Amino acid sequence: CMPLFRAAVTEATFALDGVAKPNVRFEDGGAYGCLDGVRARADNQTRILVAVVPPPASVSLSFGQSNPLPRLNIDADAISISGLSSGADFAAQFQVAFSRTIMGVGVFAGQPWHCAATRFVNDTLFPWGDPATCGSFCDGCPANKTVQCDHCKHHPDNVDLALLAQKARQLAAAGLIDDVENLKSARVYTFCGTADQGHFGATVKTRDFFAEFVGSASNLRFNFSVPSGHCWPQDGG
């Protein structure tokens, strides 16, 4: 399923409740939803600068007592999202799925869109429920089989970016995500420290995935040269 978000906040933290059922919850109780292929926790790791994405008219959501949302001075054309680790995974998913609303993404040590849920040619398959796996959903797997948990991070050389880009175009054509043409104007920043080898290759793949869509090289920036570990980079150390 796709996420159903309804909020008007300057910053929100997402939590993914559990592994098998990746429900996404605003910690202020604003909304519930889910996002295909996201499975790990992202508490305090995803930062979104204003999410104002109403649910479809056909969906009825109940939030208890109804209070009017405050009117905020928000530039609707300057909404971006960034995250670290599993939060970076989430940020990449959100940017692609809602590219009409989100103008930019910062991916700090994260894997490409739809990567965790996709089988690639050289992937080893596991039966559902195997301790090496994180869930049962797998795009391209035979019945009752799935891929290793974090297979894109463990084996980034297996990642087929053309396959992921093709899937994004297919889902966009079916109206399940926003038109990927919106990504032409997206601003993308990817970062991973040289000492963070568990995420390094996957983050490079994330940069290259967005390069398939972003129209200007000046909008696709990255840094893979800082001798840091798994962290948010900060000014002044």
Tab-separated table of C-alpha atoms in Angstrom:
chain	number	residue	atom	x	y	z
A	1	CYS	CA	0.000	0.000	0.000
A	2	MET	CA	1.001	3.621	-0.375
A	3	PRO	CA	1.348	6.107	2.478
A	4	LEU	CA	-1.630	8.142	3.623
A	5	PHE	CA	-0.336	11.236	5.355
A	6	ARG	CA	-2.199	14.239	6.641
A	7	ALA	CA	-0.326	16.869	8.570
A	8	ALA	CA	0.841	20.457	8.604
A	9	VAL	CA	3.959	20.653	10.700
A	10	THR	CA	7.359	22.258	10.313
A	11	GLU	CA	9.122	19.044	11.244
A	12	ALA	CA	7.921	15.510	11.999
A	13	THR	CA	9.574	12.302	13.078
A	14	PHE	CA	8.340	9.048	11.628
A	15	ALA	CA	8.336	5.687	13.353
A	16	LEU	CA	7.953	2.394	11.505
A	17	ASP	CA	6.058	0.124	13.854
A	18	GLY	CA	7.608	-3.318	13.592
A	19	VAL	CA	9.276	-5.312	10.863
A	20	ALA	CA	6.494	-7.377	9.315
A	21	LYS	CA	3.933	-4.553	9.317
A	22	PRO	CA	5.733	-1.333	8.414
A	23	ASN	CA	3.101	1.143	9.609
A	24	VAL	CA	4.174	4.754	9.551
A	25	ARG	CA	2.983	7.034	12.342
A	26	PHE	CA	3.440	10.725	13.011
A	27	GLU	CA	4.568	10.846	16.628
A	28	ASP	CA	2.122	13.670	17.296
A	29	GLY	CA	-0.709	11.274	16.361
A	30	GLY	CA	-1.374	13.026	13.062
A	31	ALA	CA	-1.766	10.091	10.704
A	32	TYR	CA	-1.198	6.451	9.986
A	33	GLY	CA	-0.173	4.767	6.756
A	34	CYS	CA	2.335	2.441	5.218
A	35	LEU	CA	4.908	2.399	2.459
A	36	ASP	CA	5.745	-0.632	0.382
A	37	GLY	CA	9.251	-1.959	0.865
A	38	VAL	CA	10.076	0.029	4.010
A	39	ARG	CA	10.622	-2.298	6.949
A	40	ALA	CA	13.125	-0.932	9.461
A	41	ARG	CA	12.553	1.584	12.230
A	42	ALA	CA	13.199	5.227	11.388
A	43	ASP	CA	12.696	6.937	14.737
A	44	ASN	CA	14.604	10.231	14.859
A	45	GLN	CA	16.188	9.454	11.507
A	46	THR	CA	13.780	10.995	9.015
A	47	ARG	CA	13.308	14.727	8.854
A	48	ILE	CA	10.616	16.124	6.627
A	49	LEU	CA	10.121	19.825	6.135
A	50	VAL	CA	6.333	20.024	6.054
A	51	ALA	CA	4.200	17.148	4.802
A	52	VAL	CA	0.838	18.260	3.496
A	53	VAL	CA	-0.399	15.281	1.481
A	54	PRO	CA	-4.150	14.724	1.919
A	55	PRO	CA	-5.537	11.174	1.652
A	56	PRO	CA	-7.650	10.256	-1.387
A	57	ALA	CA	-11.308	11.272	-1.188
A	58	SER	CA	-12.293	7.606	-1.115
A	59	VAL	CA	-10.392	7.036	2.134
A	60	SER	CA	-12.037	7.805	5.449
A	61	LEU	CA	-9.661	8.464	8.330
A	62	SER	CA	-10.674	9.104	11.918
A	63	PHE	CA	-8.415	11.023	14.309
A	64	GLY	CA	-10.741	11.455	17.286
A	65	GLN	CA	-11.571	15.033	18.257
A	66	SER	CA	-11.295	17.314	15.239
A	67	ASN	CA	-9.375	20.540	15.747
A	68	PRO	CA	-8.676	23.007	12.925
A	69	LEU	CA	-5.074	22.892	11.747
A	70	PRO	CA	-3.189	26.173	12.127
A	71	ARG	CA	-2.524	28.143	8.965
A	72	LEU	CA	1.244	28.233	8.446
A	73	ASN	CA	3.404	30.379	6.218
A	74	ILE	CA	4.666	27.557	4.010
A	75	ASP	CA	6.168	27.735	0.552
A	76	ALA	CA	4.507	24.762	-1.132
A	77	ASP	CA	7.242	24.725	-3.773
A	78	ALA	CA	10.046	24.310	-1.228
A	79	ILE	CA	9.146	21.086	0.597
A	80	SER	CA	12.057	18.676	0.989
A	81	ILE	CA	12.816	15.509	2.929
A	82	SER	CA	16.033	14.020	4.278
A	83	GLY	CA	17.034	11.025	6.356
A	84	LEU	CA	19.856	8.924	7.760
A	85	SER	CA	20.137	5.135	7.372
A	86	SER	CA	16.631	3.613	7.428
A	87	GLY	CA	15.402	7.207	7.472
A	88	ALA	CA	17.369	7.776	4.265
A	89	ASP	CA	15.705	4.722	2.747
A	90	PHE	CA	12.342	6.238	3.637
A	91	ALA	CA	13.298	9.650	2.276
A	92	ALA	CA	14.246	8.142	-1.097
A	93	GLN	CA	10.910	6.271	-1.261
A	94	PHE	CA	8.961	9.414	-0.384
A	95	GLN	CA	10.758	11.615	-2.909
A	96	VAL	CA	9.954	9.257	-5.773
A	97	ALA	CA	6.398	8.450	-4.689
A	98	PHE	CA	5.451	12.101	-4.103
A	99	SER	CA	7.697	13.904	-6.571
A	100	ARG	CA	4.927	16.387	-7.408
A	101	THR	CA	4.976	17.645	-3.812
A	102	ILE	CA	8.581	17.057	-2.707
A	103	MET	CA	11.157	19.222	-4.477
A	104	GLY	CA	14.321	17.728	-3.000
A	105	VAL	CA	15.827	14.926	-0.950
A	106	GLY	CA	18.901	14.387	1.201
A	107	VAL	CA	19.944	10.741	1.426
A	108	PHE	CA	22.563	10.100	4.109
A	109	ALA	CA	23.722	6.466	3.928
A	110	GLY	CA	20.622	5.053	2.264
A	111	GLN	CA	19.629	2.721	-0.544
A	112	PRO	CA	17.743	3.450	-3.789
A	113	TRP	CA	13.991	3.586	-4.227
A	114	HIS	CA	12.261	0.149	-4.207
A	115	CYS	CA	15.624	-1.580	-3.837
A	116	ALA	CA	14.918	-3.492	-0.617
A	117	ALA	CA	11.842	-5.118	-2.153
A	118	THR	CA	13.314	-6.033	-5.546
A	119	ARG	CA	15.006	-9.246	-6.630
A	120	PHE	CA	18.067	-8.869	-8.843
A	121	VAL	CA	19.697	-11.500	-11.049
A	122	ASN	CA	22.446	-12.569	-8.655
A	123	ASP	CA	20.417	-12.379	-5.442
A	124	THR	CA	20.209	-15.443	-3.213
A	125	LEU	CA	16.610	-16.397	-2.437
A	126	PHE	CA	15.319	-17.445	0.972
A	127	PRO	CA	12.030	-19.009	2.088
A	128	TRP	CA	9.521	-16.768	3.827
A	129	GLY	CA	10.238	-16.541	7.531
A	130	ASP	CA	13.943	-17.293	7.243
A	131	PRO	CA	15.930	-15.386	9.905
A	132	ALA	CA	18.028	-13.813	7.133
A	133	THR	CA	14.973	-12.015	5.732
A	134	CYS	CA	12.964	-9.002	6.873
A	135	GLY	CA	9.604	-9.617	5.236
A	136	SER	CA	7.737	-11.608	2.620
A	137	PHE	CA	7.118	-9.013	-0.107
A	138	CYS	CA	9.513	-9.327	-3.020
A	139	ASP	CA	9.119	-7.898	-6.509
A	140	GLY	CA	10.351	-10.558	-8.938
A	141	CYS	CA	10.633	-13.464	-6.488
A	142	PRO	CA	8.919	-16.822	-7.045
A	143	ALA	CA	6.115	-17.895	-4.704
A	144	ASN	CA	7.085	-18.257	-1.033
A	145	LYS	CA	10.581	-16.876	-1.657
A	146	THR	CA	12.140	-13.538	-0.806
A	147	VAL	CA	15.508	-11.797	-0.629
A	148	GLN	CA	18.000	-11.247	2.175
A	149	CYS	CA	17.367	-8.408	4.582
A	150	ASP	CA	19.291	-5.324	3.397
A	151	HIS	CA	20.503	-7.185	0.313
A	152	CYS	CA	21.122	-3.893	-1.511
A	153	LYS	CA	23.510	-2.795	1.241
A	154	HIS	CA	25.238	-6.154	1.550
A	155	HIS	CA	25.613	-6.653	-2.211
A	156	PRO	CA	25.362	-3.262	-3.965
A	157	ASP	CA	27.051	-4.644	-7.082
A	158	ASN	CA	23.935	-6.760	-7.687
A	159	VAL	CA	21.655	-3.726	-7.865
A	160	ASP	CA	20.229	-3.202	-11.361
A	161	LEU	CA	19.403	0.499	-11.602
A	162	ALA	CA	17.774	0.117	-15.006
A	163	LEU	CA	15.305	-2.355	-13.480
A	164	LEU	CA	14.466	0.043	-10.643
A	165	ALA	CA	14.030	2.960	-13.042
A	166	GLN	CA	11.770	0.840	-15.238
A	167	LYS	CA	9.637	-0.094	-12.220
A	168	ALA	CA	9.295	3.559	-11.228
A	169	ARG	CA	8.068	4.430	-14.713
A	170	GLN	CA	5.615	1.510	-14.655
A	171	LEU	CA	4.117	2.523	-11.309
A	172	ALA	CA	3.909	6.151	-12.415
A	173	ALA	CA	2.140	5.142	-15.639
A	174	ALA	CA	-0.346	3.157	-13.549
A	175	GLY	CA	-0.979	6.181	-11.336
A	176	LEU	CA	0.386	4.468	-8.215
A	177	ILE	CA	3.127	7.071	-7.693
A	178	ASP	CA	3.597	10.585	-9.044
A	179	ASP	CA	4.850	11.125	-12.584
A	180	VAL	CA	8.614	10.546	-12.666
A	181	GLU	CA	8.895	13.537	-15.000
A	182	ASN	CA	8.638	15.618	-11.816
A	183	LEU	CA	12.042	14.278	-10.794
A	184	LYS	CA	13.693	16.229	-13.609
A	185	SER	CA	13.616	19.337	-11.444
A	186	ALA	CA	14.292	17.595	-8.109
A	187	ARG	CA	17.326	18.587	-6.046
A	188	VAL	CA	19.154	15.534	-4.728
A	189	TYR	CA	22.021	15.283	-2.265
A	190	THR	CA	23.637	11.970	-1.282
A	191	PHE	CA	26.280	11.461	1.385
A	192	CYS	CA	28.132	8.528	2.902
A	193	GLY	CA	31.388	8.533	4.854
A	194	THR	CA	34.309	6.459	3.624
A	195	ALA	CA	34.368	4.572	6.942
A	196	ASP	CA	30.717	3.554	6.544
A	197	GLN	CA	31.355	0.669	4.186
A	198	GLY	CA	28.129	-1.107	5.158
A	199	HIS	CA	26.164	1.654	3.415
A	200	PHE	CA	28.696	3.155	1.019
A	201	GLY	CA	27.999	1.151	-2.140
A	202	ALA	CA	24.223	1.362	-1.741
A	203	THR	CA	24.372	5.140	-1.310
A	204	VAL	CA	26.406	5.513	-4.491
A	205	LYS	CA	23.690	3.466	-6.209
A	206	THR	CA	21.100	5.884	-4.832
A	207	ARG	CA	22.916	8.790	-6.431
A	208	ASP	CA	23.068	6.915	-9.716
A	209	PHE	CA	19.366	5.999	-9.517
A	210	PHE	CA	18.361	9.642	-9.252
A	211	ALA	CA	20.780	10.474	-12.063
A	212	GLU	CA	18.431	8.464	-14.305
A	213	PHE	CA	15.762	11.140	-13.799
A	214	VAL	CA	17.240	14.458	-12.614
A	215	GLY	CA	17.546	16.805	-15.549
A	216	SER	CA	20.462	18.991	-14.440
A	217	ALA	CA	23.820	17.877	-13.065
A	218	SER	CA	23.794	20.951	-10.804
A	219	ASN	CA	20.748	19.500	-9.025
A	220	LEU	CA	22.490	16.191	-8.304
A	221	ARG	CA	25.137	16.704	-5.634
A	222	PHE	CA	27.010	14.214	-3.505
A	223	ASN	CA	29.932	13.717	-1.156
A	224	PHE	CA	31.629	10.341	-0.744
A	225	SER	CA	35.041	11.578	0.395
A	226	VAL	CA	34.647	12.442	4.101
A	227	PRO	CA	36.398	9.907	6.412
A	228	SER	CA	33.350	9.571	8.682
A	229	GLY	CA	31.278	6.687	9.940
A	230	HIS	CA	27.511	6.243	9.974
A	231	CYS	CA	26.281	9.711	10.943
A	232	TRP	CA	24.635	13.011	10.103
A	233	PRO	CA	27.359	15.412	8.948
A	234	GLN	CA	27.498	18.611	11.012
A	235	ASP	CA	29.149	21.977	10.633
A	236	GLY	CA	32.069	22.387	12.999
A	237	GLY	CA	32.503	18.665	13.796
